[in-house]
C-alpha atoms as an extended CHARMM CRD file, in Angstrom:
* protein
*
       104  EXT
         1         1  UNK       CA             -8.0080000000      -13.3970000000      -17.5790000000  PROA      1               0.0000000000
         2         2  UNK       CA             -5.5300000000      -14.5090000000      -15.9850000000  PROA      2               0.0000000000
         3         3  UNK       CA             -1.8490000000      -13.9720000000      -17.9030000000  PROA      3               0.0000000000
         4         4  UNK       CA             -3.2510000000      -14.7680000000      -21.4990000000  PROA      4               0.0000000000
         5         5  UNK       CA             -2.6140000000      -11.3860000000      -23.0230000000  PROA      5               0.0000000000
         6         6  UNK       CA              0.4210000000      -10.2480000000      -21.9670000000  PROA      6               0.0000000000
         7         7  UNK       CA              2.7680000000      -11.5250000000      -24.1040000000  PROA      7               0.0000000000
         8         8  UNK       CA              0.7640000000      -11.0430000000      -27.7280000000  PROA      8               0.0000000000
         9         9  UNK       CA              1.2200000000       -9.2880000000      -30.3290000000  PROA      9               0.0000000000
        10        10  UNK       CA             -2.1110000000       -6.0440000000      -30.2520000000  PROA      10              0.0000000000
        11        11  UNK       CA             -3.8390000000       -7.6130000000      -33.4740000000  PROA      11              0.0000000000
        12        12  UNK       CA             -3.3710000000      -11.7430000000      -31.5810000000  PROA      12              0.0000000000
        13        13  UNK       CA             -4.6040000000       -9.7180000000      -28.2860000000  PROA      13              0.0000000000
        14        14  UNK       CA             -7.8830000000       -8.2900000000      -30.1110000000  PROA      14              0.0000000000
        15        15  UNK       CA             -8.7930000000      -11.3100000000      -31.6060000000  PROA      15              0.0000000000
        16        16  UNK       CA             -8.5820000000      -13.1450000000      -28.6130000000  PROA      16              0.0000000000
        17        17  UNK       CA            -10.8580000000      -10.1420000000      -27.0670000000  PROA      17              0.0000000000
        18        18  UNK       CA            -13.3400000000      -10.1190000000      -29.9600000000  PROA      18              0.0000000000
        19        19  UNK       CA            -14.1190000000      -13.4590000000      -28.5050000000  PROA      19              0.0000000000
        20        20  UNK       CA            -14.4750000000      -12.9490000000      -25.4370000000  PROA      20              0.0000000000
        21        21  UNK       CA            -16.5700000000       -9.7530000000      -26.2120000000  PROA      21              0.0000000000
        22        22  UNK       CA            -19.0340000000      -11.6600000000      -28.4200000000  PROA      22              0.0000000000
        23        23  UNK       CA            -20.3700000000      -13.5370000000      -24.9560000000  PROA      23              0.0000000000
        24        24  UNK       CA            -20.6390000000      -10.4820000000      -23.2030000000  PROA      24              0.0000000000
        25        25  UNK       CA            -23.8630000000       -8.7210000000      -22.0980000000  PROA      25              0.0000000000
        26        26  UNK       CA            -23.4660000000       -4.9240000000      -22.6750000000  PROA      26              0.0000000000
        27        27  UNK       CA            -24.3020000000       -2.9440000000      -18.7970000000  PROA      27              0.0000000000
        28        28  UNK       CA            -24.1380000000       -6.5460000000      -17.6240000000  PROA      28              0.0000000000
        29        29  UNK       CA            -20.7750000000       -8.4190000000      -18.1900000000  PROA      29              0.0000000000
        30        30  UNK       CA            -17.6730000000       -7.4480000000      -16.8630000000  PROA      30              0.0000000000
        31        31  UNK       CA            -14.2170000000       -8.9700000000      -17.9840000000  PROA      31              0.0000000000
        32        32  UNK       CA            -11.1640000000       -9.0850000000      -15.2910000000  PROA      32              0.0000000000
        33        33  UNK       CA             -7.8550000000       -9.0910000000      -16.6250000000  PROA      33              0.0000000000
        34        34  UNK       CA             -4.9010000000       -9.8550000000      -14.3980000000  PROA      34              0.0000000000
        35        35  UNK       CA             -1.5210000000       -8.9870000000      -16.0430000000  PROA      35              0.0000000000
        36        36  UNK       CA              1.1780000000       -6.6620000000      -14.7240000000  PROA      36              0.0000000000
        37        37  UNK       CA              0.3570000000       -2.9930000000      -15.7810000000  PROA      37              0.0000000000
        38        38  UNK       CA              3.2340000000       -0.7060000000      -15.4480000000  PROA      38              0.0000000000
        39        39  UNK       CA              2.8880000000        2.8740000000      -14.3240000000  PROA      39              0.0000000000
        40        40  UNK       CA              4.3810000000        5.3050000000      -17.2850000000  PROA      40              0.0000000000
        41        41  UNK       CA              6.8760000000        6.1370000000      -14.5300000000  PROA      41              0.0000000000
        42        42  UNK       CA              8.4130000000        4.9710000000      -11.5180000000  PROA      42              0.0000000000
        43        43  UNK       CA              7.8700000000        1.1420000000      -12.3330000000  PROA      43              0.0000000000
        44        44  UNK       CA             10.0450000000       -0.9130000000       -9.3740000000  PROA      44              0.0000000000
        45        45  UNK       CA             12.2660000000       -3.5390000000      -10.3010000000  PROA      45              0.0000000000
        46        46  UNK       CA             10.0860000000       -6.5660000000      -10.4620000000  PROA      46              0.0000000000
        47        47  UNK       CA              8.2580000000       -5.1590000000      -13.0840000000  PROA      47              0.0000000000
        48        48  UNK       CA             10.6910000000       -3.5810000000      -14.9250000000  PROA      48              0.0000000000
        49        49  UNK       CA             12.8410000000       -6.5460000000      -14.7780000000  PROA      49              0.0000000000
        50        50  UNK       CA              9.9350000000       -8.8750000000      -15.1460000000  PROA      50              0.0000000000
        51        51  UNK       CA              9.7990000000       -6.8310000000      -19.3680000000  PROA      51              0.0000000000
        52        52  UNK       CA             13.6600000000       -7.2020000000      -19.7840000000  PROA      52              0.0000000000
        53        53  UNK       CA             13.5660000000      -11.0080000000      -18.9500000000  PROA      53              0.0000000000
        54        54  UNK       CA             10.4010000000      -10.9500000000      -21.8100000000  PROA      54              0.0000000000
        55        55  UNK       CA             12.0810000000       -9.3450000000      -24.5920000000  PROA      55              0.0000000000
        56        56  UNK       CA             15.2490000000      -11.4780000000      -24.2370000000  PROA      56              0.0000000000
        57        57  UNK       CA             13.7160000000      -14.4330000000      -23.7890000000  PROA      57              0.0000000000
        58        58  UNK       CA             10.8160000000      -13.9330000000      -25.6020000000  PROA      58              0.0000000000
        59        59  UNK       CA             10.4050000000      -11.4650000000      -27.7850000000  PROA      59              0.0000000000
        60        60  UNK       CA              8.0430000000       -9.7880000000      -25.6560000000  PROA      60              0.0000000000
        61        61  UNK       CA              7.0560000000       -7.4550000000      -23.2280000000  PROA      61              0.0000000000
        62        62  UNK       CA              5.1530000000       -5.7900000000      -20.5280000000  PROA      62              0.0000000000
        63        63  UNK       CA              2.9270000000       -3.0460000000      -20.9910000000  PROA      63              0.0000000000
        64        64  UNK       CA              1.7860000000        0.3220000000      -19.1020000000  PROA      64              0.0000000000
        65        65  UNK       CA             -1.0270000000        1.6300000000      -18.1580000000  PROA      65              0.0000000000
        66        66  UNK       CA             -1.4220000000        3.6070000000      -21.2360000000  PROA      66              0.0000000000
        67        67  UNK       CA             -0.5950000000        0.7090000000      -23.4810000000  PROA      67              0.0000000000
        68        68  UNK       CA             -3.0270000000       -0.8020000000      -21.8910000000  PROA      68              0.0000000000
        69        69  UNK       CA             -5.5870000000        1.4440000000      -22.4410000000  PROA      69              0.0000000000
        70        70  UNK       CA             -5.3110000000        1.7850000000      -25.9580000000  PROA      70              0.0000000000
        71        71  UNK       CA             -4.8120000000       -1.9400000000      -26.4480000000  PROA      71              0.0000000000
        72        72  UNK       CA             -8.7430000000       -2.5080000000      -24.4560000000  PROA      72              0.0000000000
        73        73  UNK       CA             -9.8870000000        0.8750000000      -25.5120000000  PROA      73              0.0000000000
        74        74  UNK       CA             -8.7040000000        2.3960000000      -28.9300000000  PROA      74              0.0000000000
        75        75  UNK       CA             -8.4760000000       -1.1310000000      -30.4000000000  PROA      75              0.0000000000
        76        76  UNK       CA            -10.5130000000       -3.2200000000      -29.0730000000  PROA      76              0.0000000000
        77        77  UNK       CA            -13.7110000000       -1.1670000000      -28.1050000000  PROA      77              0.0000000000
        78        78  UNK       CA            -14.0610000000       -1.8740000000      -24.6500000000  PROA      78              0.0000000000
        79        79  UNK       CA            -14.2580000000        0.2750000000      -21.9940000000  PROA      79              0.0000000000
        80        80  UNK       CA            -11.8100000000        0.6610000000      -18.7960000000  PROA      80              0.0000000000
        81        81  UNK       CA            -13.3600000000        1.1920000000      -15.5690000000  PROA      81              0.0000000000
        82        82  UNK       CA            -11.1530000000        0.9220000000      -13.5930000000  PROA      82              0.0000000000
        83        83  UNK       CA             -7.6200000000       -0.7670000000      -13.2500000000  PROA      83              0.0000000000
        84        84  UNK       CA             -6.5280000000       -1.8900000000       -8.9070000000  PROA      84              0.0000000000
        85        85  UNK       CA             -3.2760000000       -2.1880000000       -8.1690000000  PROA      85              0.0000000000
        86        86  UNK       CA             -1.4980000000       -4.3080000000       -5.0750000000  PROA      86              0.0000000000
        87        87  UNK       CA             -2.6920000000       -2.0010000000       -1.9140000000  PROA      87              0.0000000000
        88        88  UNK       CA             -3.4100000000        0.2140000000       -3.9350000000  PROA      88              0.0000000000
        89        89  UNK       CA             -0.4840000000        1.0980000000       -5.3320000000  PROA      89              0.0000000000
        90        90  UNK       CA              1.1310000000        1.0820000000       -9.0890000000  PROA      90              0.0000000000
        91        91  UNK       CA              4.8390000000        0.6580000000       -7.4920000000  PROA      91              0.0000000000
        92        92  UNK       CA              3.6890000000       -1.9190000000       -5.1710000000  PROA      92              0.0000000000
        93        93  UNK       CA              3.3610000000       -5.0670000000       -6.4240000000  PROA      93              0.0000000000
        94        94  UNK       CA              3.6450000000       -6.7340000000      -10.2610000000  PROA      94              0.0000000000
        95        95  UNK       CA              0.5570000000       -7.5240000000      -10.7940000000  PROA      95              0.0000000000
        96        96  UNK       CA             -3.0120000000       -4.9920000000      -11.4710000000  PROA      96              0.0000000000
        97        97  UNK       CA             -6.4990000000       -6.2650000000      -12.3220000000  PROA      97              0.0000000000
        98        98  UNK       CA             -8.1100000000       -4.3500000000      -14.5000000000  PROA      98              0.0000000000
        99        99  UNK       CA            -11.2700000000       -4.2380000000      -15.0570000000  PROA      99              0.0000000000
       100       100  UNK       CA            -13.5180000000       -3.9580000000      -18.2290000000  PROA      100             0.0000000000
       101       101  UNK       CA            -17.1880000000       -4.0430000000      -19.8960000000  PROA      101             0.0000000000
       102       102  UNK       CA            -18.3910000000       -3.3360000000      -23.3580000000  PROA      102             0.0000000000
       103       103  UNK       CA            -18.2550000000       -0.0430000000      -24.8840000000  PROA      103             0.0000000000
       104       104  UNK       CA            -22.4490000000        0.7000000000      -25.2700000000  PROA      104             0.0000000000
Protein backbone atom coordinates (compact mmCIF):
# COMPACT_ATOMS: atom_id res chain seq x y z
CA UNK A 1 0.00 0.00 0.00
CA UNK A 2 1.46 3.35 -0.97
CA UNK A 3 0.08 6.56 0.52
CA UNK A 4 -3.33 4.98 1.17
CA UNK A 5 -3.68 5.28 4.94
CA UNK A 6 -1.93 8.54 5.82
CA UNK A 7 -4.87 10.90 5.43
CA UNK A 8 -7.63 8.77 6.95
CA UNK A 9 -8.80 8.51 10.54
CA UNK A 10 -7.80 5.47 12.57
CA UNK A 11 -11.34 4.07 12.28
CA UNK A 12 -11.31 4.25 8.48
CA UNK A 13 -7.79 2.77 8.39
CA UNK A 14 -8.91 -0.16 10.54
CA UNK A 15 -11.81 -0.76 8.15
CA UNK A 16 -9.43 -0.75 5.16
CA UNK A 17 -6.95 -3.00 6.95
CA UNK A 18 -9.69 -5.46 7.94
CA UNK A 19 -10.36 -6.06 4.24
CA UNK A 20 -6.65 -6.55 3.53
CA UNK A 21 -6.26 -8.91 6.51
CA UNK A 22 -9.06 -11.10 5.15
CA UNK A 23 -6.90 -11.78 2.07
CA UNK A 24 -3.74 -12.55 4.08
CA UNK A 25 -2.51 -15.99 5.16
CA UNK A 26 -1.00 -16.34 8.65
CA UNK A 27 2.70 -17.24 8.62
CA UNK A 28 2.98 -16.41 4.93
CA UNK A 29 1.61 -13.01 3.96
CA UNK A 30 3.33 -9.71 4.57
CA UNK A 31 1.72 -6.30 4.22
CA UNK A 32 4.08 -3.52 3.14
CA UNK A 33 2.88 -0.01 3.90
CA UNK A 34 4.81 2.81 2.21
CA UNK A 35 3.95 5.88 4.28
CA UNK A 36 5.61 8.59 6.32
CA UNK A 37 6.56 7.46 9.80
CA UNK A 38 7.68 10.64 11.51
CA UNK A 39 10.32 10.02 14.19
CA UNK A 40 9.26 10.78 17.76
CA UNK A 41 11.96 13.47 18.05
CA UNK A 42 14.24 15.29 15.63
CA UNK A 43 12.06 15.00 12.52
CA UNK A 44 13.33 16.69 9.36
CA UNK A 45 11.77 19.86 8.00
CA UNK A 46 10.41 17.85 5.04
CA UNK A 47 8.44 15.60 7.36
CA UNK A 48 7.11 18.34 9.60
CA UNK A 49 6.37 20.61 6.62
CA UNK A 50 4.28 17.92 4.96
CA UNK A 51 2.45 17.34 8.23
CA UNK A 52 1.62 21.06 8.51
CA UNK A 53 0.49 21.18 4.88
CA UNK A 54 -1.89 18.23 5.39
CA UNK A 55 -3.24 19.84 8.55
CA UNK A 56 -3.91 23.20 6.93
CA UNK A 57 -5.26 21.95 3.59
CA UNK A 58 -7.05 18.70 4.43
CA UNK A 59 -7.58 18.68 8.20
CA UNK A 60 -5.34 15.63 8.23
CA UNK A 61 -1.88 14.75 9.50
CA UNK A 62 1.03 12.34 9.25
CA UNK A 63 1.58 9.72 11.94
CA UNK A 64 4.60 9.25 14.13
CA UNK A 65 6.25 5.87 14.52
CA UNK A 66 4.41 5.39 17.83
CA UNK A 67 1.07 6.32 16.24
CA UNK A 68 1.64 3.78 13.43
CA UNK A 69 2.45 1.09 15.99
CA UNK A 70 -0.70 1.92 17.98
CA UNK A 71 -2.88 1.89 14.85
CA UNK A 72 -1.47 -1.28 13.32
CA UNK A 73 -0.88 -3.41 16.41
CA UNK A 74 -3.45 -2.28 18.96
CA UNK A 75 -6.33 -1.21 16.73
CA UNK A 76 -5.91 -3.26 13.53
CA UNK A 77 -4.55 -6.44 15.11
CA UNK A 78 -1.41 -6.71 12.98
CA UNK A 79 2.19 -7.20 14.07
CA UNK A 80 4.80 -4.70 12.84
CA UNK A 81 7.90 -6.74 12.07
CA UNK A 82 10.10 -3.84 10.97
CA UNK A 83 10.04 -0.21 9.86
CA UNK A 84 12.54 0.53 7.10
CA UNK A 85 13.78 4.07 6.52
CA UNK A 86 15.51 5.67 3.56
CA UNK A 87 19.25 4.92 3.81
CA UNK A 88 18.57 3.26 7.16
CA UNK A 89 18.04 6.62 8.88
CA UNK A 90 14.62 7.73 10.15
CA UNK A 91 15.61 11.39 9.85
CA UNK A 92 17.07 11.40 6.33
CA UNK A 93 14.02 10.72 4.21
CA UNK A 94 10.33 11.40 4.14
CA UNK A 95 8.93 7.94 3.41
CA UNK A 96 9.22 4.73 5.37
CA UNK A 97 8.25 1.14 4.65
CA UNK A 98 6.31 -0.56 7.42
CA UNK A 99 6.31 -4.36 7.26
CA UNK A 100 3.39 -6.14 8.97
CA UNK A 101 2.06 -9.64 9.34
CA UNK A 102 -1.05 -11.20 10.81
CA UNK A 103 -1.15 -11.72 14.55
CA UNK A 104 -1.34 -15.45 15.27
